[in-house]
Structures are given as C-alpha cells and as structure tokens.
PDB file of C-alpha atoms and ligand atoms in Angstrom:
ATOM      1  CA  MET A   1    -123.159-169.663  -5.372  1.00 56.00           C
ATOM      2  CA  ARG A   2    -125.596-167.471  -5.483  1.00 56.00           C
ATOM      3  CA  THR A   3    -124.803-164.016  -2.621  1.00 76.00           C
ATOM      4  CA  ALA A   4    -127.303-163.541  -0.235  1.00 91.00           C
ATOM      5  CA  ALA A   5    -129.064-160.234   0.089  1.00 96.00           C
ATOM      6  CA  PRO A   6    -127.409-157.631   2.427  1.00 97.00           C
ATOM      7  CA  LEU A   7    -128.908-157.927   5.668  1.00 98.00           C
ATOM      8  CA  PRO A   8    -130.747-154.905   6.991  1.00 98.00           C
ATOM      9  CA  LEU A   9    -129.258-153.467   9.970  1.00 98.00           C
ATOM     10  CA  ALA A  10    -131.428-151.653  12.529  1.00 98.00           C
ATOM     11  CA  VAL A  11    -129.964-148.367  13.761  1.00 98.00           C
ATOM     12  CA  HIS A  12    -129.991-147.901  17.293  1.00 98.00           C
ATOM     13  CA  PRO A  13    -129.330-144.596  19.662  1.00 98.00           C
ATOM     14  CA  LEU A  14    -126.189-144.618  21.171  1.00 98.00           C
ATOM     15  CA  THR A  15    -125.979-145.236  25.323  1.00 98.00           C
ATOM     16  CA  ARG A  16    -123.917-146.320  27.770  1.00 98.00           C
ATOM     17  CA  GLU A  17    -125.533-149.085  28.616  1.00 97.00           C
ATOM     18  CA  ALA A  18    -125.628-150.361  24.987  1.00 98.00           C
ATOM     19  CA  PHE A  19    -122.566-149.846  23.924  1.00 98.00           C
ATOM     20  CA  ALA A  20    -120.964-151.418  27.135  1.00 98.00           C
ATOM     21  CA  PRO A  21    -120.165-154.074  25.367  1.00 98.00           C
ATOM     22  CA  TYR A  22    -117.957-152.989  23.119  1.00 99.00           C
ATOM     23  CA  GLY A  23    -116.156-150.008  25.028  1.00 98.00           C
ATOM     24  CA  GLU A  24    -117.520-146.358  26.719  1.00 98.00           C
ATOM     25  CA  VAL A  25    -119.152-143.757  26.010  1.00 98.00           C
ATOM     26  CA  VAL A  26    -117.594-140.582  26.385  1.00 98.00           C
ATOM     27  CA  GLU A  27    -120.293-138.176  26.849  1.00 98.00           C
ATOM     28  CA  VAL A  28    -121.550-135.344  29.841  1.00 98.00           C
ATOM     29  CA  SER A  29    -123.610-137.589  32.081  1.00 96.00           C
ATOM     30  CA  ASP A  30    -125.463-137.428  35.887  1.00 95.00           C
ATOM     31  CA  ALA A  31    -124.128-141.171  35.712  1.00 94.00           C
ATOM     32  CA  VAL A  32    -121.335-140.720  35.583  1.00 95.00           C
ATOM     33  CA  ARG A  33    -118.922-139.687  38.425  1.00 97.00           C
ATOM     34  CA  HIS A  34    -118.587-135.725  38.409  1.00 98.00           C
ATOM     35  CA  PHE A  35    -117.250-133.120  40.056  1.00 98.00           C
ATOM     36  CA  THR A  36    -116.452-129.360  40.475  1.00 98.00           C
ATOM     37  CA  ILE A  37    -113.196-128.188  40.084  1.00 98.00           C
ATOM     38  CA  ASN A  38    -111.156-124.407  39.574  1.00 98.00           C
ATOM     39  CA  ALA A  39    -113.106-122.888  42.462  1.00 98.00           C
ATOM     40  CA  GLY A  40    -116.552-123.839  40.781  1.00 98.00           C
ATOM     41  CA  ASN A  41    -116.261-122.766  37.591  1.00 98.00           C
ATOM     42  CA  THR A  42    -116.033-126.023  35.558  1.00 98.00           C
ATOM     43  CA  GLU A  43    -117.205-129.452  36.051  1.00 98.00           C
ATOM     44  CA  ARG A  44    -115.291-132.455  35.611  1.00 98.00           C
ATOM     45  CA  TYR A  45    -117.226-135.951  34.130  1.00 98.00           C
ATOM     46  CA  HIS A  46    -113.967-138.223  35.200  1.00 98.00           C
ATOM     47  CA  ASP A  47    -112.709-141.218  33.881  1.00 98.00           C
ATOM     48  CA  LEU A  48    -114.985-141.801  31.552  1.00 98.00           C
ATOM     49  CA  ALA A  49    -112.919-144.331  28.988  1.00 98.00           C
ATOM     50  CA  ASN A  50    -110.564-147.046  29.691  1.00 98.00           C
ATOM     51  CA  ILE A  51    -107.400-145.738  27.439  1.00 98.00           C
ATOM     52  CA  GLU A  52    -105.472-149.135  26.272  1.00 98.00           C
ATOM     53  CA  PRO A  53    -102.622-148.963  24.730  1.00 98.00           C
ATOM     54  CA  GLY A  54    -101.291-152.397  25.019  1.00 97.00           C
ATOM     55  CA  PRO A  55     -97.864-154.029  25.330  1.00 97.00           C
ATOM     56  CA  ASP A  56     -95.196-151.530  25.078  1.00 98.00           C
ATOM     57  CA  GLY A  57     -97.222-149.231  23.755  1.00 98.00           C
ATOM     58  CA  ARG A  58     -97.971-145.408  23.629  1.00 98.00           C
ATOM     59  CA  VAL A  59    -100.970-143.092  23.938  1.00 98.00           C
ATOM     60  CA  ILE A  60    -101.308-140.915  20.851  1.00 98.00           C
ATOM     61  CA  VAL A  61    -103.456-138.027  20.290  1.00 98.00           C
ATOM     62  CA  SER A  62    -104.564-137.799  16.194  1.00 99.00           C
ATOM     63  CA  ILE A  63    -107.358-135.901  14.293  1.00 99.00           C
ATOM     64  CA  PHE A  64    -109.342-138.069  12.042  1.00 99.00           C
ATOM     65  CA  ARG A  65    -111.129-135.775   9.254  1.00 98.00           C
ATOM     66  CA  GLY A  66    -113.122-138.047   7.696  1.00 98.00           C
ATOM     67  CA  GLN A  67    -115.470-137.371   4.266  1.00 98.00           C
ATOM     68  CA  PRO A  68    -119.207-137.880   5.160  1.00 98.00           C
ATOM     69  CA  ARG A  69    -120.954-141.390   4.083  1.00 98.00           C
ATOM     70  CA  SER A  70    -124.195-141.758   2.160  1.00 98.00           C
ATOM     71  CA  LEU A  71    -127.457-144.094   2.732  1.00 98.00           C
ATOM     72  CA  PRO A  72    -127.827-146.370   2.140  1.00 98.00           C
ATOM     73  CA  PHE A  73    -124.397-147.672   3.301  1.00 98.00           C
ATOM     74  CA  THR A  74    -123.063-151.499   2.436  1.00 98.00           C
ATOM     75  CA  VAL A  75    -121.043-152.356   5.253  1.00 98.00           C
ATOM     76  CA  GLN A  76    -118.832-154.990   3.371  1.00 98.00           C
ATOM     77  CA  MET A  77    -116.305-155.372   6.254  1.00 98.00           C
ATOM     78  CA  MET A  78    -115.091-155.044   9.737  1.00 98.00           C
ATOM     79  CA  GLU A  79    -111.493-154.177  11.941  1.00 98.00           C
ATOM     80  CA  ARG A  80    -110.449-154.847  15.294  1.00 98.00           C
ATOM     81  CA  HIS A  81    -107.300-153.332  17.115  1.00 98.00           C
ATOM     82  CA  PRO A  82    -105.998-156.320  18.768  1.00 98.00           C
ATOM     83  CA  LEU A  83    -103.419-154.952  20.871  1.00 98.00           C
ATOM     84  CA  ALA A  84    -104.828-151.819  22.003  1.00 98.00           C
ATOM     85  CA  SER A  85    -108.504-149.314  22.688  1.00 98.00           C
ATOM     86  CA  GLN A  86    -109.275-146.745  19.888  1.00 99.00           C
ATOM     87  CA  ALA A  87    -111.455-143.829  20.768  1.00 99.00           C
ATOM     88  CA  PHE A  88    -113.446-141.119  18.777  1.00 99.00           C
ATOM     89  CA  VAL A  89    -114.218-137.913  19.803  1.00 99.00           C
ATOM     90  CA  PRO A  90    -116.141-135.769  17.060  1.00 98.00           C
ATOM     91  CA  MET A  91    -115.408-132.174  16.661  1.00 98.00           C
ATOM     92  CA  SER A  92    -117.381-130.867  13.564  1.00 98.00           C
ATOM     93  CA  GLY A  93    -120.844-131.062  15.595  1.00 98.00           C
ATOM     94  CA  LYS A  94    -122.408-133.239  13.993  1.00 98.00           C
ATOM     95  CA  PRO A  95    -123.937-137.012  14.736  1.00 98.00           C
ATOM     96  CA  TYR A  96    -122.130-140.196  13.236  1.00 98.00           C
ATOM     97  CA  LEU A  97    -122.785-143.395  12.886  1.00 99.00           C
ATOM     98  CA  VAL A  98    -120.718-146.599  14.340  1.00 99.00           C
ATOM     99  CA  VAL A  99    -121.091-150.293  13.590  1.00 99.00           C
ATOM    100  CA  VAL A 100    -119.388-152.836  16.001  1.00 99.00           C
ATOM    101  CA  ALA A 101    -119.527-156.702  16.879  1.00 99.00           C
ATOM    102  CA  PRO A 102    -118.304-158.233  19.937  1.00 98.00           C
ATOM    103  CA  ALA A 103    -114.200-158.750  20.036  1.00 98.00           C
ATOM    104  CA  GLY A 104    -113.109-162.572  19.329  1.00 98.00           C
ATOM    105  CA  ALA A 105    -114.044-164.253  16.132  1.00 98.00           C
ATOM    106  CA  PRO A 106    -114.919-162.502  13.185  1.00 98.00           C
ATOM    107  CA  PRO A 107    -118.387-161.729  13.109  1.00 98.00           C
ATOM    108  CA  ALA A 108    -121.316-162.481  10.552  1.00 98.00           C
ATOM    109  CA  ALA A 109    -123.549-159.476   9.260  1.00 98.00           C
ATOM    110  CA  GLU A 110    -125.776-161.230  12.119  1.00 98.00           C
ATOM    111  CA  ASP A 111    -123.224-160.250  15.200  1.00 98.00           C
ATOM    112  CA  LEU A 112    -123.290-156.346  13.929  1.00 98.00           C
ATOM    113  CA  LYS A 113    -124.664-153.644  15.935  1.00 98.00           C
ATOM    114  CA  VAL A 114    -125.446-149.918  14.336  1.00 99.00           C
ATOM    115  CA  PHE A 115    -125.704-147.059  16.913  1.00 99.00           C
ATOM    116  CA  LEU A 116    -126.278-143.641  15.781  1.00 98.00           C
ATOM    117  CA  ALA A 117    -123.815-141.039  17.883  1.00 98.00           C
ATOM    118  CA  ARG A 118    -125.059-137.314  18.497  1.00 98.00           C
ATOM    119  CA  ALA A 119    -122.121-134.514  18.084  1.00 98.00           C
ATOM    120  CA  ASP A 120    -121.424-134.877  22.072  1.00 98.00           C
ATOM    121  CA  GLN A 121    -120.970-138.068  22.448  1.00 98.00           C
ATOM    122  CA  GLY A 122    -117.691-140.323  21.479  1.00 98.00           C
ATOM    123  CA  VAL A 123    -116.627-143.601  22.049  1.00 99.00           C
ATOM    124  CA  ASN A 124    -114.089-145.639  23.077  1.00 99.00           C
ATOM    125  CA  TYR A 125    -113.553-149.077  21.068  1.00 99.00           C
ATOM    126  CA  ALA A 126    -112.254-151.436  23.882  1.00 99.00           C
ATOM    127  CA  THR A 127    -109.139-153.782  22.577  1.00 98.00           C
ATOM    128  CA  GLY A 128    -110.109-156.290  20.007  1.00 98.00           C
ATOM    129  CA  VAL A 129    -113.633-155.222  19.488  1.00 99.00           C
ATOM    130  CA  TRP A 130    -114.993-155.402  15.712  1.00 99.00           C
ATOM    131  CA  HIS A 131    -115.886-152.040  14.262  1.00 99.00           C
ATOM    132  CA  HIS A 132    -116.204-150.380  10.999  1.00 99.00           C
ATOM    133  CA  PRO A 133    -113.513-147.831  10.139  1.00 98.00           C
ATOM    134  CA  LEU A 134    -115.114-144.301  10.632  1.00 98.00           C
ATOM    135  CA  LEU A 135    -118.604-143.288   9.426  1.00 98.00           C
ATOM    136  CA  ALA A 136    -119.085-139.669   9.461  1.00 98.00           C
ATOM    137  CA  LEU A 137    -122.502-137.937   8.147  1.00 98.00           C
ATOM    138  CA  GLU A 138    -123.724-135.017   7.178  1.00 98.00           C
ATOM    139  CA  GLY A 139    -120.231-132.973   6.230  1.00 98.00           C
ATOM    140  CA  VAL A 140    -116.512-133.297   6.387  1.00 98.00           C
ATOM    141  CA  CYS A 141    -116.025-134.257  10.118  1.00 98.00           C
ATOM    142  CA  ASP A 142    -112.764-134.019  12.287  1.00 99.00           C
ATOM    143  CA  PHE A 143    -112.801-136.499  15.199  1.00 99.00           C
ATOM    144  CA  LEU A 144    -110.264-136.574  18.012  1.00 99.00           C
ATOM    145  CA  VAL A 145    -108.800-139.701  17.991  1.00 99.00           C
ATOM    146  CA  ILE A 146    -107.096-141.330  20.835  1.00 98.00           C
ATOM    147  CA  ASP A 147    -105.106-144.966  20.635  1.00 98.00           C
ATOM    148  CA  ARG A 148    -101.812-146.415  20.256  1.00 98.00           C
ATOM    149  CA  SER A 149     -98.265-146.240  18.918  1.00 98.00           C
ATOM    150  CA  GLY A 150     -95.992-148.952  19.213  1.00 98.00           C
ATOM    151  CA  PRO A 151     -94.480-152.559  17.830  1.00 98.00           C
ATOM    152  CA  GLY A 152     -96.460-154.994  16.700  1.00 98.00           C
ATOM    153  CA  HIS A 153     -99.490-155.329  14.294  1.00 98.00           C
ATOM    154  CA  ASN A 154    -102.897-153.755  15.776  1.00 98.00           C
ATOM    155  CA  CYS A 155    -105.132-153.755  12.870  1.00 98.00           C
ATOM    156  CA  ASP A 156    -106.681-157.006  11.417  1.00 98.00           C
ATOM    157  CA  GLU A 157    -109.712-156.612   8.446  1.00 98.00           C
ATOM    158  CA  VAL A 158    -112.103-159.046   7.756  1.00 98.00           C
ATOM    159  CA  GLN A 159    -114.614-158.943   5.142  1.00 98.00           C
ATOM    160  CA  LEU A 160    -118.127-160.126   4.991  1.00 98.00           C
ATOM    161  CA  ASP A 161    -119.366-163.065   3.990  1.00 97.00           C
ATOM    162  CA  ARG A 162    -123.162-161.361   4.023  1.00 98.00           C
ATOM    163  CA  HIS A 163    -123.249-157.700   4.090  1.00 98.00           C
ATOM    164  CA  GLY A 164    -124.841-155.576   6.300  1.00 98.00           C
ATOM    165  CA  VAL A 165    -126.791-152.260   5.262  1.00 98.00           C
ATOM    166  CA  ILE A 166    -127.700-149.458   6.907  1.00 98.00           C
ATOM    167  CA  GLU A 167    -130.823-148.149   4.495  1.00 97.00           C
ATOM    168  CA  ALA A 168    -131.605-144.995   6.738  1.00 94.00           C
ATOM    169  CA  LEU A 169    -131.472-143.358   9.987  1.00 94.00           C
TER     170      LEU A 169
HETATM  171  N1  LIG B 201    -106.871-146.817  10.197  1.00 57.44           N
HETATM  172  C1  LIG B 201    -107.344-146.480  10.920  1.00 57.44           C
HETATM  173  O1  LIG B 201    -106.586-145.873  11.636  1.00 57.44           O
HETATM  174  N2  LIG B 201    -108.363-146.039  11.403  1.00 57.44           N
HETATM  175  C2  LIG B 201    -109.529-147.430  12.276  1.00 57.44           C
HETATM  176  O2  LIG B 201    -108.838-147.551  12.701  1.00 57.44           O
HETATM  177  C3  LIG B 201    -110.992-146.244  12.279  1.00 57.44           C
HETATM  178  O3  LIG B 201    -111.300-147.144  13.153  1.00 57.44           O
HETATM  179  O4  LIG B 201    -111.008-145.604  11.665  1.00 57.44           O
HETATM  180 NI1  LIG B 202    -110.157-148.782  13.844  1.00 57.44          NI
END
C-alpha cells in the first residue's frame, strides 16, 4: 500500500489559551494569580499547573537531559501517561518543541498540534494527553520534570499511520 507523504505540521507560539485543551503553561504572566511575598522581595505566580499523581501515585521531580533534535523532524509516534500528568520546565535557556493531541483515541497526524515553547515557558501535560517525547532544540538541554512514581502502567505509545513533519520553526 502506498504510504501517504508525511503531513506538514504548522508551528504555533505557545500560549496558555491555545494549550488549555492539553494542560497548562508554566510561565510568569499577569493573567495568572500572583502576589508579593518575602517582605516585598518576591512575586509569587501561584498554582500554575494541575499536578496529578494518579491512584496510589507519588509526585516526583527529575531532570531530563535531552539531546537536540534537528529539523525537519518527522513525528512518527506519540505517547500518553494514562494515570498521571507530566510537566516539563526548561532549565537551559533554549526554546523547545511541544507536540500534542487530545486525550482519548490514539491520534492521527491531522490531530497533532505543534507549539514552539520559549525558554521561559514550561508545560504540564494533563493526564492522558498525547504528546511526543522531549523535543529539545539548539543544544543539550536540561528540563525539570514533575510526574508520577507508583504502581501500574503509565506510558502508552502509538505509531502514527501517517507521519507528521515539522519542516522549520
Ligand atoms: N519516558 C519518559 O519518561 N519520557 C517521556 O514521558 C516524555 O514525555 O519525554
Ligand atoms: Ni511523557
């Protein structure tokens, strides 16, 4: 059977509103609740992400050191964590790519949404949201990762029938 050519995927700027169907954006913003603490020294941007450890789960904090991806990048697979959320907060001062699809049935290439995240934006994938594994850019990058430790299977992977391709930023 002839395999369809990969579907070109547009790259969108990451905003809280656009990412809302997939989870939260962790960033400084006047649109989020914030207040001054520490005798005026510090501004607290409060409660930015819904961290869900899931049944019998424990929230853990890890660091992922990702090798940079090169463009064009072909999206061949997606994964989800059916039990818990997963957050990535960049630590290396570089942008990165986020590829997501709504929770539920395994996605087709047409369901994929690509965001370019700035170096000062983290993301929290809500439980079950399909996403591509870490897509670092420009160099080796560290990310603080907040996700789950606990019993049960918490990572489903699917191969896409039709691939997507991110040609350029
Ligand atoms: N496998 C693993 O912990 N990493 C993925 O979940 C990912 O989203 O990068
Ligand atoms: Ni993941």
